[in-house]
PDB file of C-alpha atoms and ligand atoms in Angstrom:
ATOM      1  CA  MET A  26       0.000   0.000   0.000  1.00 62.00           C
ATOM      2  CA  ALA A  27       1.844   3.037  -1.272  1.00 88.00           C
ATOM      3  CA  VAL A  28       0.933   6.475  -2.526  1.00 94.00           C
ATOM      4  CA  GLY A  29       3.025   8.191  -5.180  1.00 96.00           C
ATOM      5  CA  VAL A  30       4.258  11.779  -4.930  1.00 97.00           C
ATOM      6  CA  PHE A  31       5.475  13.412  -8.134  1.00 97.00           C
ATOM      7  CA  ASP A  32       7.305  16.673  -8.759  1.00 96.00           C
ATOM      8  CA  SER A  33       9.493  18.134 -11.467  1.00 94.00           C
ATOM      9  CA  GLY A  34      12.358  18.175  -8.978  1.00 93.00           C
ATOM     10  CA  LEU A  35      12.886  18.774  -5.294  1.00 92.00           C
ATOM     11  CA  GLY A  36       9.972  21.064  -4.412  1.00 92.00           C
ATOM     12  CA  GLY A  37       7.524  18.205  -3.892  1.00 95.00           C
ATOM     13  CA  LEU A  38       9.670  17.053  -0.967  1.00 95.00           C
ATOM     14  CA  THR A  39       8.028  19.825   1.067  1.00 93.00           C
ATOM     15  CA  VAL A  40       4.691  18.092   0.467  1.00 96.00           C
ATOM     16  CA  LEU A  41       6.090  14.608   1.020  1.00 96.00           C
ATOM     17  CA  ASP A  42       7.573  15.722   4.326  1.00 94.00           C
ATOM     18  CA  ALA A  43       4.201  16.997   5.578  1.00 96.00           C
ATOM     19  CA  ILE A  44       2.392  13.832   4.405  1.00 96.00           C
ATOM     20  CA  ALA A  45       4.980  11.602   6.107  1.00 94.00           C
ATOM     21  CA  ALA A  46       4.577  13.558   9.365  1.00 95.00           C
ATOM     22  CA  ARG A  47       0.777  13.240   9.286  1.00 95.00           C
ATOM     23  CA  LEU A  48       0.573   9.643   7.965  1.00 93.00           C
ATOM     24  CA  PRO A  49       3.753   7.988   9.267  1.00 91.00           C
ATOM     25  CA  ASP A  50       2.616   4.433   8.413  1.00 90.00           C
ATOM     26  CA  LEU A  51       1.805   5.183   4.790  1.00 93.00           C
ATOM     27  CA  PRO A  52       4.554   4.091   2.364  1.00 93.00           C
ATOM     28  CA  LEU A  53       5.327   6.923  -0.062  1.00 95.00           C
ATOM     29  CA  VAL A  54       7.188   6.677  -3.337  1.00 96.00           C
ATOM     30  CA  TYR A  55       8.605  10.018  -4.463  1.00 97.00           C
ATOM     31  CA  LEU A  56       9.616  10.687  -8.043  1.00 98.00           C
ATOM     32  CA  GLY A  57      11.499  13.863  -8.920  1.00 97.00           C
ATOM     33  CA  ASP A  58      11.924  14.507 -12.636  1.00 97.00           C
ATOM     34  CA  ASN A  59      15.177  16.351 -11.979  1.00 94.00           C
ATOM     35  CA  LYS A  60      16.403  15.598 -15.482  1.00 95.00           C
ATOM     36  CA  HIS A  61      13.705  17.870 -16.923  1.00 95.00           C
ATOM     37  CA  THR A  62      13.302  20.473 -14.174  1.00 92.00           C
ATOM     38  CA  PRO A  63      12.142  23.230 -14.237  1.00 92.00           C
ATOM     39  CA  TYR A  64       8.691  22.618 -15.729  1.00 94.00           C
ATOM     40  CA  GLY A  65       7.603  26.209 -15.134  1.00 91.00           C
ATOM     41  CA  VAL A  66       9.129  27.494 -18.364  1.00 90.00           C
ATOM     42  CA  ARG A  67       7.875  24.625 -20.583  1.00 94.00           C
ATOM     43  CA  ASP A  68       4.745  24.578 -22.741  1.00 94.00           C
ATOM     44  CA  ALA A  69       1.585  22.715 -21.762  1.00 94.00           C
ATOM     45  CA  ASP A  70       2.125  19.722 -24.122  1.00 96.00           C
ATOM     46  CA  ASP A  71       5.610  19.193 -22.813  1.00 97.00           C
ATOM     47  CA  ILE A  72       4.431  19.349 -19.191  1.00 96.00           C
ATOM     48  CA  PHE A  73       1.577  16.923 -19.980  1.00 97.00           C
ATOM     49  CA  ASN A  74       3.917  14.354 -21.603  1.00 98.00           C
ATOM     50  CA  LEU A  75       6.541  14.539 -18.855  1.00 98.00           C
ATOM     51  CA  THR A  76       3.922  14.329 -16.105  1.00 98.00           C
ATOM     52  CA  CYS A  77       2.204  11.290 -17.692  1.00 98.00           C
ATOM     53  CA  ALA A  78       5.585   9.527 -17.957  1.00 98.00           C
ATOM     54  CA  GLY A  79       6.298  10.235 -14.281  1.00 98.00           C
ATOM     55  CA  VAL A  80       2.892   9.019 -13.155  1.00 97.00           C
ATOM     56  CA  GLU A  81       3.281   5.779 -15.166  1.00 97.00           C
ATOM     57  CA  ARG A  82       6.611   5.168 -13.448  1.00 96.00           C
ATOM     58  CA  LEU A  83       4.855   5.500 -10.070  1.00 96.00           C
ATOM     59  CA  TRP A  84       2.160   3.020 -11.126  1.00 94.00           C
ATOM     60  CA  ALA A  85       4.989   0.541 -11.687  1.00 92.00           C
ATOM     61  CA  GLU A  86       5.843   0.999  -7.974  1.00 91.00           C
ATOM     62  CA  GLY A  87       2.313  -0.051  -7.001  1.00 89.00           C
ATOM     63  CA  CYS A  88       0.938   3.464  -6.491  1.00 92.00           C
ATOM     64  CA  ASP A  89      -2.661   3.605  -7.753  1.00 90.00           C
ATOM     65  CA  LEU A  90      -3.016   7.087  -6.308  1.00 95.00           C
ATOM     66  CA  VAL A  91      -0.477   9.735  -7.282  1.00 96.00           C
ATOM     67  CA  ILE A  92      -0.281  13.241  -5.843  1.00 97.00           C
ATOM     68  CA  LEU A  93       1.079  15.795  -8.280  1.00 97.00           C
ATOM     69  CA  ALA A  94       3.133  17.718  -5.711  1.00 96.00           C
ATOM     70  CA  CYS A  95       3.795  20.241  -8.437  1.00 95.00           C
ATOM     71  CA  ASN A  96       1.521  23.186  -9.152  1.00 94.00           C
ATOM     72  CA  THR A  97       2.860  23.511 -12.665  1.00 94.00           C
ATOM     73  CA  ALA A  98       1.853  19.924 -13.518  1.00 95.00           C
ATOM     74  CA  SER A  99      -1.422  20.337 -11.607  1.00 93.00           C
ATOM     75  CA  ALA A 100      -2.195  23.543 -13.501  1.00 91.00           C
ATOM     76  CA  ALA A 101      -1.018  22.615 -16.984  1.00 92.00           C
ATOM     77  CA  ALA A 102      -1.650  18.845 -17.209  1.00 95.00           C
ATOM     78  CA  LEU A 103      -4.020  17.470 -14.558  1.00 95.00           C
ATOM     79  CA  LYS A 104      -7.353  18.361 -16.165  1.00 92.00           C
ATOM     80  CA  ARG A 105      -6.266  16.864 -19.489  1.00 95.00           C
ATOM     81  CA  MET A 106      -4.971  13.730 -17.749  1.00 96.00           C
ATOM     82  CA  GLN A 107      -8.233  13.237 -15.881  1.00 93.00           C
ATOM     83  CA  GLU A 108     -10.371  13.884 -18.943  1.00 94.00           C
ATOM     84  CA  SER A 109      -8.525  11.867 -21.558  1.00 94.00           C
ATOM     85  CA  TRP A 110      -5.717   9.731 -20.226  1.00 96.00           C
ATOM     86  CA  LEU A 111      -6.315   8.214 -16.799  1.00 95.00           C
ATOM     87  CA  PRO A 112      -7.586   4.600 -16.592  1.00 94.00           C
ATOM     88  CA  PRO A 113     -10.622   4.119 -14.311  1.00 90.00           C
ATOM     89  CA  ASN A 114      -8.721   2.243 -11.556  1.00 89.00           C
ATOM     90  CA  LYS A 115      -6.135   5.017 -11.027  1.00 93.00           C
ATOM     91  CA  ARG A 116      -6.357   8.472  -9.479  1.00 94.00           C
ATOM     92  CA  VAL A 117      -4.176  11.538  -9.797  1.00 96.00           C
ATOM     93  CA  LEU A 118      -4.764  14.478  -7.449  1.00 94.00           C
ATOM     94  CA  GLY A 119      -3.283  17.962  -7.677  1.00 93.00           C
ATOM     95  CA  VAL A 120      -2.160  20.419  -5.026  1.00 92.00           C
ATOM     96  CA  PHE A 121      -4.276  23.439  -6.009  1.00 86.00           C
ATOM     97  CA  VAL A 122      -7.646  22.433  -4.693  1.00 87.00           C
ATOM     98  CA  PRO A 123      -6.740  21.915  -0.996  1.00 90.00           C
ATOM     99  CA  MET A 124      -5.264  25.410  -0.928  1.00 90.00           C
ATOM    100  CA  ILE A 125      -8.288  26.992  -2.572  1.00 90.00           C
ATOM    101  CA  GLU A 126     -10.581  25.121  -0.184  1.00 88.00           C
ATOM    102  CA  ALA A 127      -8.621  26.581   2.748  1.00 89.00           C
ATOM    103  CA  LEU A 128      -8.749  30.079   1.255  1.00 90.00           C
ATOM    104  CA  THR A 129     -12.497  29.844   0.687  1.00 89.00           C
ATOM    105  CA  GLU A 130     -13.079  28.179   4.071  1.00 85.00           C
ATOM    106  CA  ARG A 131     -14.658  25.071   2.625  1.00 81.00           C
ATOM    107  CA  ARG A 132     -14.531  21.518   3.827  1.00 76.00           C
ATOM    108  CA  TRP A 133     -12.796  19.109   1.483  1.00 66.00           C
ATOM    109  CA  GLY A 134     -15.014  17.977  -1.346  1.00 68.00           C
ATOM    110  CA  ASP A 135     -17.714  20.616  -0.655  1.00 76.00           C
ATOM    111  CA  ASN A 136     -19.150  21.162  -4.144  1.00 79.00           C
ATOM    112  CA  SER A 137     -21.853  23.708  -3.285  1.00 85.00           C
ATOM    113  CA  PRO A 138     -22.224  26.780  -5.568  1.00 88.00           C
ATOM    114  CA  PRO A 139     -19.692  29.629  -5.365  1.00 91.00           C
ATOM    115  CA  ARG A 140     -20.293  32.177  -2.616  1.00 91.00           C
ATOM    116  CA  GLU A 141     -18.825  35.397  -1.203  1.00 92.00           C
ATOM    117  CA  VAL A 142     -15.832  34.818   1.045  1.00 91.00           C
ATOM    118  CA  GLU A 143     -14.051  37.036   3.526  1.00 90.00           C
ATOM    119  CA  VAL A 144     -10.847  37.528   1.573  1.00 93.00           C
ATOM    120  CA  LYS A 145     -11.171  39.835  -1.443  1.00 95.00           C
ATOM    121  CA  HIS A 146      -7.603  40.564  -2.610  1.00 97.00           C
ATOM    122  CA  VAL A 147      -5.358  37.573  -3.203  1.00 97.00           C
ATOM    123  CA  ALA A 148      -1.782  37.530  -4.437  1.00 98.00           C
ATOM    124  CA  LEU A 149      -0.710  34.392  -6.305  1.00 97.00           C
ATOM    125  CA  PHE A 150       2.978  33.568  -6.658  1.00 98.00           C
ATOM    126  CA  ALA A 151       3.749  30.732  -9.065  1.00 97.00           C
ATOM    127  CA  THR A 152       5.823  29.622 -12.027  1.00 94.00           C
ATOM    128  CA  PRO A 153       5.270  31.286 -15.418  1.00 94.00           C
ATOM    129  CA  ALA A 154       3.463  28.142 -16.732  1.00 92.00           C
ATOM    130  CA  THR A 155       1.114  28.022 -13.730  1.00 94.00           C
ATOM    131  CA  VAL A 156       0.271  31.708 -14.055  1.00 96.00           C
ATOM    132  CA  ALA A 157      -0.283  31.347 -17.821  1.00 94.00           C
ATOM    133  CA  SER A 158      -2.684  28.408 -17.319  1.00 93.00           C
ATOM    134  CA  ARG A 159      -5.075  30.508 -15.165  1.00 94.00           C
ATOM    135  CA  ALA A 160      -5.999  27.218 -13.465  1.00 92.00           C
ATOM    136  CA  PHE A 161      -5.980  28.871 -10.031  1.00 93.00           C
ATOM    137  CA  GLN A 162      -8.537  31.481 -11.091  1.00 94.00           C
ATOM    138  CA  ARG A 163     -10.663  28.757 -12.775  1.00 92.00           C
ATOM    139  CA  GLU A 164     -10.743  26.563  -9.658  1.00 90.00           C
ATOM    140  CA  LEU A 165     -11.351  29.576  -7.417  1.00 93.00           C
ATOM    141  CA  ALA A 166     -14.325  30.696  -9.542  1.00 93.00           C
ATOM    142  CA  PHE A 167     -16.037  27.321  -8.857  1.00 90.00           C
ATOM    143  CA  ARG A 168     -15.988  28.127  -5.136  1.00 91.00           C
ATOM    144  CA  ALA A 169     -15.941  31.894  -4.553  1.00 93.00           C
ATOM    145  CA  ILE A 170     -17.245  35.090  -6.099  1.00 93.00           C
ATOM    146  CA  GLY A 171     -15.845  38.604  -5.927  1.00 92.00           C
ATOM    147  CA  VAL A 172     -12.221  37.680  -5.276  1.00 95.00           C
ATOM    148  CA  ASP A 173      -9.614  39.736  -7.079  1.00 96.00           C
ATOM    149  CA  VAL A 174      -6.502  37.672  -7.920  1.00 97.00           C
ATOM    150  CA  GLU A 175      -3.224  39.274  -8.961  1.00 98.00           C
ATOM    151  CA  ALA A 176      -0.735  36.699 -10.207  1.00 98.00           C
ATOM    152  CA  GLN A 177       3.035  37.100 -10.310  1.00 98.00           C
ATOM    153  CA  PRO A 178       5.133  34.719 -12.437  1.00 97.00           C
ATOM    154  CA  CYS A 179       8.226  34.182 -10.298  1.00 97.00           C
ATOM    155  CA  GLY A 180      10.875  33.531 -12.944  1.00 95.00           C
ATOM    156  CA  GLY A 181      14.188  32.170 -11.657  1.00 95.00           C
ATOM    157  CA  VAL A 182      13.134  31.208  -8.134  1.00 95.00           C
ATOM    158  CA  VAL A 183      12.854  27.464  -8.815  1.00 92.00           C
ATOM    159  CA  ASP A 184      16.242  27.403 -10.579  1.00 91.00           C
ATOM    160  CA  ALA A 185      17.886  29.249  -7.676  1.00 93.00           C
ATOM    161  CA  ILE A 186      16.366  26.778  -5.168  1.00 89.00           C
ATOM    162  CA  GLU A 187      17.365  23.743  -7.260  1.00 84.00           C
ATOM    163  CA  MET A 188      20.918  25.178  -7.463  1.00 85.00           C
ATOM    164  CA  GLY A 189      20.911  25.601  -3.686  1.00 83.00           C
ATOM    165  CA  ASP A 190      21.503  29.361  -4.020  1.00 90.00           C
ATOM    166  CA  GLU A 191      19.420  30.666  -1.105  1.00 91.00           C
ATOM    167  CA  ILE A 192      20.668  34.244  -1.383  1.00 96.00           C
ATOM    168  CA  LEU A 193      19.649  34.520  -5.033  1.00 98.00           C
ATOM    169  CA  ALA A 194      16.296  32.818  -4.326  1.00 97.00           C
ATOM    170  CA  GLU A 195      15.518  35.289  -1.526  1.00 97.00           C
ATOM    171  CA  ALA A 196      16.544  38.299  -3.624  1.00 98.00           C
ATOM    172  CA  LEU A 197      14.288  37.122  -6.463  1.00 98.00           C
ATOM    173  CA  VAL A 198      11.390  36.562  -4.046  1.00 98.00           C
ATOM    174  CA  THR A 199      11.736  40.134  -2.751  1.00 98.00           C
ATOM    175  CA  SER A 200      11.721  41.597  -6.244  1.00 98.00           C
ATOM    176  CA  HIS A 201       8.710  39.474  -7.334  1.00 98.00           C
ATOM    177  CA  VAL A 202       6.752  40.528  -4.229  1.00 98.00           C
ATOM    178  CA  GLU A 203       7.598  44.189  -4.895  1.00 98.00           C
ATOM    179  CA  ALA A 204       6.467  43.832  -8.516  1.00 98.00           C
ATOM    180  CA  LEU A 205       3.144  42.348  -7.438  1.00 98.00           C
ATOM    181  CA  MET A 206       2.582  44.942  -4.741  1.00 97.00           C
ATOM    182  CA  ARG A 207       2.958  47.732  -7.266  1.00 98.00           C
ATOM    183  CA  ARG A 208      -0.191  46.304  -8.924  1.00 97.00           C
ATOM    184  CA  MET A 209      -1.977  45.171  -5.728  1.00 97.00           C
ATOM    185  CA  PRO A 210      -0.669  47.274  -2.828  1.00 96.00           C
ATOM    186  CA  ARG A 211      -2.690  45.555  -0.084  1.00 95.00           C
ATOM    187  CA  PRO A 212      -3.284  41.857  -0.613  1.00 97.00           C
ATOM    188  CA  GLU A 213      -4.994  40.179   2.351  1.00 96.00           C
ATOM    189  CA  ALA A 214      -3.729  36.738   1.458  1.00 96.00           C
ATOM    190  CA  ALA A 215      -0.864  35.336  -0.540  1.00 97.00           C
ATOM    191  CA  ILE A 216      -0.814  31.903  -2.136  1.00 96.00           C
ATOM    192  CA  LEU A 217       2.545  30.207  -2.552  1.00 96.00           C
ATOM    193  CA  GLY A 218       1.523  28.323  -5.678  1.00 95.00           C
ATOM    194  CA  CYS A 219       4.697  26.325  -6.204  1.00 95.00           C
ATOM    195  CA  THR A 220       5.877  23.483  -4.008  1.00 93.00           C
ATOM    196  CA  HIS A 221       9.414  24.879  -4.041  1.00 92.00           C
ATOM    197  CA  TYR A 222       8.363  28.115  -2.359  1.00 95.00           C
ATOM    198  CA  PRO A 223       7.843  26.805   1.207  1.00 93.00           C
ATOM    199  CA  LEU A 224      11.639  26.521   1.218  1.00 91.00           C
ATOM    200  CA  VAL A 225      11.769  30.352   1.003  1.00 94.00           C
ATOM    201  CA  GLN A 226       8.492  31.065   2.826  1.00 95.00           C
ATOM    202  CA  ALA A 227      10.161  33.389   5.342  1.00 96.00           C
ATOM    203  CA  ALA A 228      11.409  35.585   2.483  1.00 97.00           C
ATOM    204  CA  PHE A 229       7.862  35.837   1.075  1.00 98.00           C
ATOM    205  CA  GLN A 230       6.433  36.704   4.507  1.00 98.00           C
ATOM    206  CA  ASN A 231       9.149  39.319   5.159  1.00 98.00           C
ATOM    207  CA  ALA A 232       8.608  41.012   1.828  1.00 98.00           C
ATOM    208  CA  LEU A 233       4.802  40.921   2.118  1.00 98.00           C
ATOM    209  CA  GLY A 234       4.692  42.133   5.729  1.00 97.00           C
ATOM    210  CA  GLU A 235       3.107  40.462   8.709  1.00 95.00           C
ATOM    211  CA  ASN A 236      -0.464  41.508   7.902  1.00 95.00           C
ATOM    212  CA  VAL A 237      -0.636  39.271   4.839  1.00 97.00           C
ATOM    213  CA  LYS A 238      -1.717  35.703   5.540  1.00 95.00           C
ATOM    214  CA  VAL A 239       0.541  33.364   3.580  1.00 96.00           C
ATOM    215  CA  TYR A 240      -1.012  30.053   2.450  1.00 92.00           C
ATOM    216  CA  SER A 241       1.530  27.351   1.856  1.00 85.00           C
ATOM    217  CA  GLN A 242       0.631  23.919   0.591  1.00 91.00           C
ATOM    218  CA  PRO A 243       2.400  21.109   2.442  1.00 94.00           C
ATOM    219  CA  ASN A 244       0.175  20.858   5.530  1.00 93.00           C
ATOM    220  CA  LEU A 245      -3.013  21.603   3.623  1.00 93.00           C
ATOM    221  CA  VAL A 246      -2.272  18.859   1.089  1.00 95.00           C
ATOM    222  CA  ALA A 247      -1.379  16.385   3.847  1.00 96.00           C
ATOM    223  CA  GLU A 248      -4.637  17.077   5.733  1.00 93.00           C
ATOM    224  CA  SER A 249      -6.659  16.770   2.574  1.00 92.00           C
ATOM    225  CA  LEU A 250      -4.949  13.490   1.610  1.00 94.00           C
ATOM    226  CA  GLU A 251      -5.687  12.017   5.032  1.00 94.00           C
ATOM    227  CA  ASP A 252      -9.346  12.906   4.593  1.00 91.00           C
ATOM    228  CA  TYR A 253      -9.368  11.538   1.016  1.00 91.00           C
ATOM    229  CA  LEU A 254      -7.856   8.191   2.045  1.00 92.00           C
ATOM    230  CA  LYS A 255     -10.486   7.817   4.761  1.00 91.00           C
ATOM    231  CA  ARG A 256     -13.129   8.224   2.090  1.00 89.00           C
ATOM    232  CA  HIS A 257     -11.296   6.077  -0.521  1.00 88.00           C
ATOM    233  CA  PRO A 258      -9.224   3.483   1.361  1.00 83.00           C
ATOM    234  CA  GLU A 259      -9.227   1.232  -1.728  1.00 82.00           C
ATOM    235  CA  LEU A 260      -6.912   3.703  -3.475  1.00 78.00           C
ATOM    236  CA  VAL A 261      -3.917   2.919  -1.330  1.00 76.00           C
ATOM    237  CA  GLY A 262      -2.005   0.842  -3.903  1.00 60.00           C
ATOM    238  CA  SER A 263      -0.132  -2.456  -3.555  1.00 64.00           C
ATOM    239  CA  GLY A 264       3.397  -1.033  -2.994  1.00 65.00           C
ATOM    240  CA  THR A 265       4.827  -1.577   0.498  1.00 74.00           C
ATOM    241  CA  VAL A 266       8.092   0.335   0.616  1.00 80.00           C
ATOM    242  CA  SER A 267       8.938   4.030   0.658  1.00 88.00           C
ATOM    243  CA  ARG A 268      11.434   5.022  -2.023  1.00 95.00           C
ATOM    244  CA  PHE A 269      12.926   8.171  -3.475  1.00 97.00           C
ATOM    245  CA  LEU A 270      13.398   8.026  -7.231  1.00 98.00           C
ATOM    246  CA  THR A 271      14.903  10.565  -9.593  1.00 98.00           C
ATOM    247  CA  THR A 272      15.358  10.830 -13.340  1.00 98.00           C
ATOM    248  CA  GLY A 273      18.486  12.878 -12.567  1.00 96.00           C
ATOM    249  CA  ASP A 274      21.796  11.964 -10.951  1.00 96.00           C
ATOM    250  CA  PRO A 275      20.919  10.172  -7.663  1.00 98.00           C
ATOM    251  CA  VAL A 276      24.079  11.267  -5.826  1.00 97.00           C
ATOM    252  CA  ARG A 277      23.667  14.924  -6.684  1.00 93.00           C
ATOM    253  CA  VAL A 278      19.916  14.900  -6.006  1.00 94.00           C
ATOM    254  CA  SER A 279      20.394  13.103  -2.650  1.00 96.00           C
ATOM    255  CA  GLY A 280      22.868  15.800  -1.606  1.00 93.00           C
ATOM    256  CA  LYS A 281      20.519  18.646  -2.534  1.00 90.00           C
ATOM    257  CA  ALA A 282      17.502  16.960  -0.927  1.00 92.00           C
ATOM    258  CA  THR A 283      19.405  16.392   2.301  1.00 91.00           C
ATOM    259  CA  GLN A 284      20.451  20.047   2.275  1.00 86.00           C
ATOM    260  CA  PHE A 285      16.830  21.219   1.798  1.00 82.00           C
ATOM    261  CA  LEU A 286      15.073  19.003   4.286  1.00 85.00           C
ATOM    262  CA  ARG A 287      17.986  18.885   6.742  1.00 85.00           C
ATOM    263  CA  TYR A 288      17.863  15.118   7.169  1.00 89.00           C
ATOM    264  CA  PRO A 289      19.500  12.415   5.062  1.00 93.00           C
ATOM    265  CA  ILE A 290      17.581  11.274   1.976  1.00 93.00           C
ATOM    266  CA  LYS A 291      18.892   8.712  -0.460  1.00 96.00           C
ATOM    267  CA  PHE A 292      17.584   8.840  -4.024  1.00 97.00           C
ATOM    268  CA  GLU A 293      17.767   5.954  -6.489  1.00 97.00           C
ATOM    269  CA  ALA A 294      17.741   6.136 -10.286  1.00 97.00           C
ATOM    270  CA  ALA A 295      14.171   5.945 -11.599  1.00 96.00           C
TER     271      ALA A 295
HETATM  272  N1  DGL B 309       7.591  22.805  -7.780  1.00 95.43           N
HETATM  273  C1  DGL B 309       6.814  22.882  -8.955  1.00 95.43           C
HETATM  274  C2  DGL B 309       5.553  23.665  -8.778  1.00 95.43           C
HETATM  275  O1  DGL B 309       4.929  23.485  -7.747  1.00 95.43           O
HETATM  276  C3  DGL B 309       7.476  23.064 -10.257  1.00 95.43           C
HETATM  277  C4  DGL B 309       8.534  24.050 -10.435  1.00 95.43           C
HETATM  278  C5  DGL B 309       9.140  23.913 -11.813  1.00 95.43           C
HETATM  279  O2  DGL B 309       9.530  22.810 -12.186  1.00 95.43           O
HETATM  280  O3  DGL B 309       9.198  24.930 -12.511  1.00 95.43           O
HETATM  281  O4  DGL B 309       5.142  24.409  -9.631  1.00 95.43           O
END
């Protein structure tokens, strides 16, 4: 019984970490497509093909349920996968919806019509591909009315994080926040719409100021997965061991992952 966690690289480890803390007995198989990271500057067809290949690899590990711990894949590929590609006995879930449900104060799976919510001005920080997809605004419109979303494509941040260059990542975060705040001076909430960004969450909060509530995904996704597995226990697949797989160089990726999460992680070649 294993659940798969997929990301273009290392960012999804922030989600995996939160899931492992909440569901310690659940075997998790992580796949980072480090060979092709970043996804955020690719086109939608490319992201779709790479994501499908990654998900198929996780099926081979006995994961019938795969979490796309990647907003870019969730935004650019998930709908198409669910509509035209996924066999009936498999499920793929994205990381957008739990965050939008938290923002709109809904319980998981509440499909009632959209309604007014407290927060009116929302800043979205994400990769260029996620921003271009407008998937966040589409999902939000199913649940809430009257919310103004200003989206900032945060070019370069994922690369800086993958390179382990914290100083550059923080400088880029500050300049992206400043750019957004020139267009929306007083956001009430900010969405970190990329699973890499929790690694620089403090930089976002500093640049935004303490009055802005920052929504970050890992805990929200973990809570929502726990709830989902209670409702669909049959979707825990046949795999029994936790593994970390990468399409990149396992030694290099293990080193970076250990540096990010601050505990040893050993990746194997996918
Ligand atoms: N961490 C991913 C996301 O949540 C992808 C970043 C990238 O590959 O550009 O969007």
